[in-house]
Tab-separated table of C-alpha atoms in Angstrom:
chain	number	residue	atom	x	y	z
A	1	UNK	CA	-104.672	-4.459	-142.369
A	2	UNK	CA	-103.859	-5.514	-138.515
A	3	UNK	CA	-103.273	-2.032	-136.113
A	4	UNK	CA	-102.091	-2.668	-132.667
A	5	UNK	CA	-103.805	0.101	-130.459
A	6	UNK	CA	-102.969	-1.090	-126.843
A	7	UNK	CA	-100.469	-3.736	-125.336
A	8	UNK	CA	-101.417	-6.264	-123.366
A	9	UNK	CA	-99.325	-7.215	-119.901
A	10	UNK	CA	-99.980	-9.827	-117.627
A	11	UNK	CA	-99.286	-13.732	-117.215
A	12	UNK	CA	-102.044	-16.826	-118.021
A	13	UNK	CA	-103.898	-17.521	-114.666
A	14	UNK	CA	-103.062	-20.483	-111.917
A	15	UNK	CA	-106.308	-23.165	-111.748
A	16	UNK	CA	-109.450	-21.211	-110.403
A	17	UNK	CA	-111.079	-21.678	-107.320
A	18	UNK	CA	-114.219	-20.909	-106.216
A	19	UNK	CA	-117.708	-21.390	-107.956
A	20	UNK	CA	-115.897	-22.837	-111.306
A	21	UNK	CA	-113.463	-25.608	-111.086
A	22	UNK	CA	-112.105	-24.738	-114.235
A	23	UNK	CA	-111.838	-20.474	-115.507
A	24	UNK	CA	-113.718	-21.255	-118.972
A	25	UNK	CA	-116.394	-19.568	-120.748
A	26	UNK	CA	-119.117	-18.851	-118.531
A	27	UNK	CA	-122.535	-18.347	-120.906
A	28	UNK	CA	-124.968	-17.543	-118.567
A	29	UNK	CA	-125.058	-14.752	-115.905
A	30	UNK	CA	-125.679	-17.037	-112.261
A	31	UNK	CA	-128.722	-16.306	-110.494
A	32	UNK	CA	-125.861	-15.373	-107.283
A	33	UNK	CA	-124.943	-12.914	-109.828
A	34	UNK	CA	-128.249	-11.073	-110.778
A	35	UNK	CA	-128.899	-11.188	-106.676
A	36	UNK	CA	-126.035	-8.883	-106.310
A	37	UNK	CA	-126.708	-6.706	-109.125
A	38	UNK	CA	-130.254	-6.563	-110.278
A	39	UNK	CA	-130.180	-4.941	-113.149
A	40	UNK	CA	-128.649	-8.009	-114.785
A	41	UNK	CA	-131.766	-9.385	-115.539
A	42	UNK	CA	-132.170	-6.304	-117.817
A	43	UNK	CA	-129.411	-6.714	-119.914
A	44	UNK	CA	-128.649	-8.373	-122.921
A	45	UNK	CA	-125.986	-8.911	-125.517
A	46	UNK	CA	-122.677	-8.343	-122.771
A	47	UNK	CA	-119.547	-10.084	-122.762
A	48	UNK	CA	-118.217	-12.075	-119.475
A	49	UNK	CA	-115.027	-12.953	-117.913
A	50	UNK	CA	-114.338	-15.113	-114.939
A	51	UNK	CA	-111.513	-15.539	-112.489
A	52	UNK	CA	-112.022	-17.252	-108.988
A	53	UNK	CA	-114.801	-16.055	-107.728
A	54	UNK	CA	-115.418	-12.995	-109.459
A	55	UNK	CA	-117.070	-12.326	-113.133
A	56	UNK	CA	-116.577	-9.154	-115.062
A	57	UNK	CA	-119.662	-8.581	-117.378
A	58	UNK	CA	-118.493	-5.772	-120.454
A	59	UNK	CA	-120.611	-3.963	-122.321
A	60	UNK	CA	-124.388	-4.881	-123.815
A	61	UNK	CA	-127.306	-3.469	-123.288
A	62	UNK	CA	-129.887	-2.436	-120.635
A	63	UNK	CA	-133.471	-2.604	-121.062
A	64	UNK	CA	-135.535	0.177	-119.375
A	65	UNK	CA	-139.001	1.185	-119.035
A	66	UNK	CA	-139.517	4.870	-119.836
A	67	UNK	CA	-143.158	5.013	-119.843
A	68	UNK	CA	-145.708	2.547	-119.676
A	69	UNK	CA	-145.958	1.308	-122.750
A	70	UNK	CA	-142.433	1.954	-124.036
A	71	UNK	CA	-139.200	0.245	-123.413
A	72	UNK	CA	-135.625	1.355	-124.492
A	73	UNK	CA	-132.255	-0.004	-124.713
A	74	UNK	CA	-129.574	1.924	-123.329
A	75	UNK	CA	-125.697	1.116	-123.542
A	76	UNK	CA	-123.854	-0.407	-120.679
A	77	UNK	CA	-120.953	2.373	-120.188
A	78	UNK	CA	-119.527	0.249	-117.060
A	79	UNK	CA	-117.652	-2.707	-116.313
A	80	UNK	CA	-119.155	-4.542	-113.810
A	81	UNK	CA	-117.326	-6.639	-111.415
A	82	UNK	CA	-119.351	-9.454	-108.965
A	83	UNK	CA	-117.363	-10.775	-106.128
A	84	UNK	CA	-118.859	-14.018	-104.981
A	85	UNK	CA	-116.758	-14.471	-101.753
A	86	UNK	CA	-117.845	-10.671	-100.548
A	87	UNK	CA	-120.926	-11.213	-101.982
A	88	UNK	CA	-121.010	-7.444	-103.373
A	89	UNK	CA	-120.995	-5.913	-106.884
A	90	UNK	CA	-119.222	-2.825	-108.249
A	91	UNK	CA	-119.724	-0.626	-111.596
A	92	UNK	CA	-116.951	0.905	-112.935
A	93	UNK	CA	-117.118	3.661	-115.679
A	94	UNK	CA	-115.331	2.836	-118.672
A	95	UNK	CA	-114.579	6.979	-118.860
A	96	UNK	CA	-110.772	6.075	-118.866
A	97	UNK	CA	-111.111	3.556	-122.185
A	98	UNK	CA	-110.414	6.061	-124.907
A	99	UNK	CA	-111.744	5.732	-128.173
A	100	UNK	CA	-112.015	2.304	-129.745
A	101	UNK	CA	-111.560	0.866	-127.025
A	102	UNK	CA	-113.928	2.517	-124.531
A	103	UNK	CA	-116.785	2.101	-127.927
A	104	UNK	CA	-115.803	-1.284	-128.179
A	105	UNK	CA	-116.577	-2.635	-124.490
A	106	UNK	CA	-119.487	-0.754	-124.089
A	107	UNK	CA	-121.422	-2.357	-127.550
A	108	UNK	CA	-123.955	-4.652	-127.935
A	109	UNK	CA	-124.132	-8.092	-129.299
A	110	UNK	CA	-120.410	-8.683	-128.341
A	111	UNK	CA	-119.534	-12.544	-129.694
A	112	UNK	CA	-116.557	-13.521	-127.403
A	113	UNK	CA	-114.897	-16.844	-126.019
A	114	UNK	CA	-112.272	-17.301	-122.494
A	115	UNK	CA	-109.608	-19.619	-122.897
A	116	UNK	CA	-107.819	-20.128	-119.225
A	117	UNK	CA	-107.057	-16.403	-118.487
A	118	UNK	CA	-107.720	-14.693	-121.539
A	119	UNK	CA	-111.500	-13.462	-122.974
A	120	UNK	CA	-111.485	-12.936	-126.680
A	121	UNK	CA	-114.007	-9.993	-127.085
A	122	UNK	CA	-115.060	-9.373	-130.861
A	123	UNK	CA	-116.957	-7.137	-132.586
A	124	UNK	CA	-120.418	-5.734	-131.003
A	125	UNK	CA	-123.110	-3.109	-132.379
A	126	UNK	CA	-122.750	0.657	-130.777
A	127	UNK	CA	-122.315	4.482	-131.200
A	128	UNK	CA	-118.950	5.711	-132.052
A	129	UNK	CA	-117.903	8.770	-130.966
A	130	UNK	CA	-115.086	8.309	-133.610
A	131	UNK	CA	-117.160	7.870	-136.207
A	132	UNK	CA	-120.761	9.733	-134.991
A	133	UNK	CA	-122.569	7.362	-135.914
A	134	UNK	CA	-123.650	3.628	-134.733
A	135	UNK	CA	-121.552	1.075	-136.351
A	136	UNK	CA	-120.384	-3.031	-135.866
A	137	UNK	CA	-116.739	-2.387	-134.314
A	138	UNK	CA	-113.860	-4.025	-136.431
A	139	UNK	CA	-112.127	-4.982	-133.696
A	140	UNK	CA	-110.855	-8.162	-131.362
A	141	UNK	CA	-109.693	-7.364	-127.663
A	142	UNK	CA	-107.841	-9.864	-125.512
A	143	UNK	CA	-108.493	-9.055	-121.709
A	144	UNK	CA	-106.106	-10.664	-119.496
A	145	UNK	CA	-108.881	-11.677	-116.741
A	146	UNK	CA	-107.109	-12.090	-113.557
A	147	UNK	CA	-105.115	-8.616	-114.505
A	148	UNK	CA	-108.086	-6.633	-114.714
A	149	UNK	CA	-109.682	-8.245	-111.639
A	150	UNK	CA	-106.685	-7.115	-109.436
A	151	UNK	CA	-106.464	-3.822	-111.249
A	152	UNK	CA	-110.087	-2.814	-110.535
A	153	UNK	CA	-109.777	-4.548	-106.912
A	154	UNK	CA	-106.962	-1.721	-105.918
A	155	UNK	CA	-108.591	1.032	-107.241
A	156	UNK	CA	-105.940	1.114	-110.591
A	157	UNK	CA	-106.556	1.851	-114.085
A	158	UNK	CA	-106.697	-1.735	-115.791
A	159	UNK	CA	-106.245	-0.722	-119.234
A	160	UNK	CA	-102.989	-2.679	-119.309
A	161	UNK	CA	-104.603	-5.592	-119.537
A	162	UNK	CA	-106.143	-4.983	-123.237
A	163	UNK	CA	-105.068	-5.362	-126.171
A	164	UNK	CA	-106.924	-4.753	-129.568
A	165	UNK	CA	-106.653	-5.530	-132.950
A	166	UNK	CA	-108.302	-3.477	-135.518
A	167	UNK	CA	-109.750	-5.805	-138.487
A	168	UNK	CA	-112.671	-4.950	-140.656
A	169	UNK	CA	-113.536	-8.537	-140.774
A	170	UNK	CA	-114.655	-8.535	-137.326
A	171	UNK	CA	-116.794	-6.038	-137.509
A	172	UNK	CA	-119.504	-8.316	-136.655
A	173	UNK	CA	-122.252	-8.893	-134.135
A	174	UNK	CA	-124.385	-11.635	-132.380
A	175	UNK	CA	-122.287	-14.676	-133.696
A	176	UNK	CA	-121.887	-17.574	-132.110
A	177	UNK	CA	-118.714	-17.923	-131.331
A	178	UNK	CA	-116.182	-20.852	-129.813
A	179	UNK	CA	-112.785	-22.453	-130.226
A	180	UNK	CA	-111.505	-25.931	-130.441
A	181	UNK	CA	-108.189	-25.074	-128.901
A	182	UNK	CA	-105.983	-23.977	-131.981
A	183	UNK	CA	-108.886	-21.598	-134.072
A	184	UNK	CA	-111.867	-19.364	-133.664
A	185	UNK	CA	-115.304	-20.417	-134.965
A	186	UNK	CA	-118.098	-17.688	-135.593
A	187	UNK	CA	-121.189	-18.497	-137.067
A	188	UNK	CA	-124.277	-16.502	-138.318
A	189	UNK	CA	-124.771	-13.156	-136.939
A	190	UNK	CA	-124.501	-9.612	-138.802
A	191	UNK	CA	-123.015	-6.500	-139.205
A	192	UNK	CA	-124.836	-3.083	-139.701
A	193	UNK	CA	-124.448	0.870	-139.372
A	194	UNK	CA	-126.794	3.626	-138.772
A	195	UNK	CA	-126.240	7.418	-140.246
A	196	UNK	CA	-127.508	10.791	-138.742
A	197	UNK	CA	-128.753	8.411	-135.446
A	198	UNK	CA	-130.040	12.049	-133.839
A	199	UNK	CA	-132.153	12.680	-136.816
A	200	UNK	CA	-135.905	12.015	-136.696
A	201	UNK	CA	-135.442	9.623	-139.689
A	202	UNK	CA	-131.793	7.840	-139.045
A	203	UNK	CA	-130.693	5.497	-142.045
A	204	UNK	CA	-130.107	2.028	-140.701
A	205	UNK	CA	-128.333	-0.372	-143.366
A	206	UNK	CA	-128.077	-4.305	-141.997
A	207	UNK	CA	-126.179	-7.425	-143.619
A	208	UNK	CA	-126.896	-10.512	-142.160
A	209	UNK	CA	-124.187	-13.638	-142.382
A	210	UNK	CA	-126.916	-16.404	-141.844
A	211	UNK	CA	-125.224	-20.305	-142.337
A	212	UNK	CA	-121.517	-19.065	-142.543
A	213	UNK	CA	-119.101	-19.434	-140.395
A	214	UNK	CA	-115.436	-17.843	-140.370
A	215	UNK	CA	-112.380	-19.435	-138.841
A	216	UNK	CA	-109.147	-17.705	-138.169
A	217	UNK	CA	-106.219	-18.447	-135.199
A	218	UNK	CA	-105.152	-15.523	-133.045
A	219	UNK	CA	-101.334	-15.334	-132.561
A	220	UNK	CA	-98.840	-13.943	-130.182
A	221	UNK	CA	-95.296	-12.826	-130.940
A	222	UNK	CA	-93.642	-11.619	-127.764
A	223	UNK	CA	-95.714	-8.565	-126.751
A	224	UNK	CA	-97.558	-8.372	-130.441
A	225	UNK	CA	-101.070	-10.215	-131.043
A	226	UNK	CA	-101.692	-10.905	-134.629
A	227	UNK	CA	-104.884	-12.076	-136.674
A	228	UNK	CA	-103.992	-15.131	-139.264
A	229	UNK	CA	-105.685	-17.914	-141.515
A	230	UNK	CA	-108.716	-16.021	-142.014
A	231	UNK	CA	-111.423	-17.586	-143.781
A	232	UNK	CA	-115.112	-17.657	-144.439
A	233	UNK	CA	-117.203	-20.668	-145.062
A	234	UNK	CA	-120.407	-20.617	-147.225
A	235	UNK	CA	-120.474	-24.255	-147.481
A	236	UNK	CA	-121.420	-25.321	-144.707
A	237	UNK	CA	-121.641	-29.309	-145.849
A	238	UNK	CA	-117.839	-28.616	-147.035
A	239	UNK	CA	-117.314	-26.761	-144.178
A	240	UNK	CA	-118.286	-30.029	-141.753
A	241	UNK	CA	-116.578	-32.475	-144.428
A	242	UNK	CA	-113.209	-31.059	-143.468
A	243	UNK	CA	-113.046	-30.046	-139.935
A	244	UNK	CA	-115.085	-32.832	-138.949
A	245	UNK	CA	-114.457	-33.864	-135.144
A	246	UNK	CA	-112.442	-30.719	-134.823
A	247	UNK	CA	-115.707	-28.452	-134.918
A	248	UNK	CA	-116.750	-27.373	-131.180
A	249	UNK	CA	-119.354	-28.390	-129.800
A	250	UNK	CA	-121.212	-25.234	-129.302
A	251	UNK	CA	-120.357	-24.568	-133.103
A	252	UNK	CA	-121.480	-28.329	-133.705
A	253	UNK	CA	-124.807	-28.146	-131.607
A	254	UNK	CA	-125.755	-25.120	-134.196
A	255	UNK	CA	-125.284	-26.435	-137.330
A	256	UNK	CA	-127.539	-29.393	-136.580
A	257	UNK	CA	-130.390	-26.834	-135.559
A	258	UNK	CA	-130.073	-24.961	-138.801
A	259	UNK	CA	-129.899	-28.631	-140.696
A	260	UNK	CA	-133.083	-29.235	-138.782
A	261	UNK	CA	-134.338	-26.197	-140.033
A	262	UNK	CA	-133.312	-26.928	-143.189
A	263	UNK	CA	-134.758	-30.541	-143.490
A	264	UNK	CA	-138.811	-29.078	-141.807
A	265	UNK	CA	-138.595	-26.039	-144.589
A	266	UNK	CA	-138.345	-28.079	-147.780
């Protein structure tokens, strides 16, 4: 069952300037990027949004060296904003997110996809204070880009711009994920938890979704988002048969690797 936790304000953006001709769905973090903020080159599994010049990186993880032979992730607890025109980064705690929300953007292994002015953040692996333990978060947050941007810009709380749908079938982390301009494509990655994570032997229970994919539209009624035509695929020839040239291409480009795969393993 769908539960609206926060409402989301804010208009679609104007055409972006700046670095991107187009605000789409930027991939890779710029080397311009990890200049201004080094400890980008640490991190892994984040989520990014873009408007003009600036790119707001969410959550993942941070790679550290605590002795010399050991390294350890540790959860990115800010949002980070990079301002290309200044040439300056900021980090901004994530202290005012509350709950689901606050888990949510600082996870790991967050799948997520911007269309114009809006990033679709889904799932991601984390602790949950709710829940004291480390689980995949059942959630999808739209982030009005260009909202947040301006919020954290004049020093204001930006949590106006989110809005997040609680769904246990997007609990879900390190998918692939795109959209062909009408529905959402994930592909592959998994979902775990972890009990008594403080204990010297913590229980950590994994399900991987390797060669499906899921498909579903995200809706908006007035101020409302809603979650419909959900549907897994574990076809994956059927799957191709009837979406055909509607597939993305991201979504496109990995299916043929796993058919290559396929073909060099029998």
């Amino acid at each position: 069952m769908l539960k609206p936790i926060l409402i989301l304000t804010g208009l679609l953006l104007s055409a972006c300037l700046g670095f991107a001709q187009n605000e789409e769905t930027v991939r890779t973090i710029p080397p311009e990027a990890i200049q201004l903020y080094p400890t980008l080159e640490d991190m892994h599994g984040y989520a990014i949004g873009q408007y003009k010049d600036y790119l707001l990186v969410f959550g993942g993880s941070i790679r550290s060296k605590v002795s010399e032979q050991d390294y350890r992730d540790f959860p990115n607890l800010d949002i980070l904003l990079i301002d290309f025109n200044e040439k300056r980064a900021s980090a901004y705690t994530n202290s005012s997110f509350e709950g689901s929300l606050g888990e949510q953007i600082s996870a790991t292994g967050l799948s997520y996809y911007q269309d114009k002015g809006l990033l679709y953040l889904l799932g991601g692996y984390g602790y949950s204070e709710t829940h004291q333990q480390f689980i995949s978060f059942p959630y999808i947050t739209v982030i009005d880009v260009r909202q947040t941007v301006l919020a954290l810009l004049n020093g204001t709380d930006p949590i106006a711009s989110f809005y997040q749908l609680c769904d246990d079938r997007m609990a879900i982390f390190n998918a692939e994920m795109d959209f062909n301009g009408d529905e959402f494509f994930l592909l592959n990655g998994k979902s775990a938890y972890k009990t008594r994570p403080f204990s010297n032997n913590p229980q950590y229970v994994e399900e991987k979704f390797d060669e499906e994919v899921r498909t579903f539209k995200m809706i908006k009624d007035g101020k409302e988002w809603y979650l419909e035509k959900f549907q897994t695929w574990y076809d994956l020839e059927a799957f191709q048969d009837l979406y055909g040239t509607l597939i993305p291409e991201r979504i496109e480009q990995q299916l043929q690797q796993i058919q290559r795969s396929g073909n060099l393993n029998q």
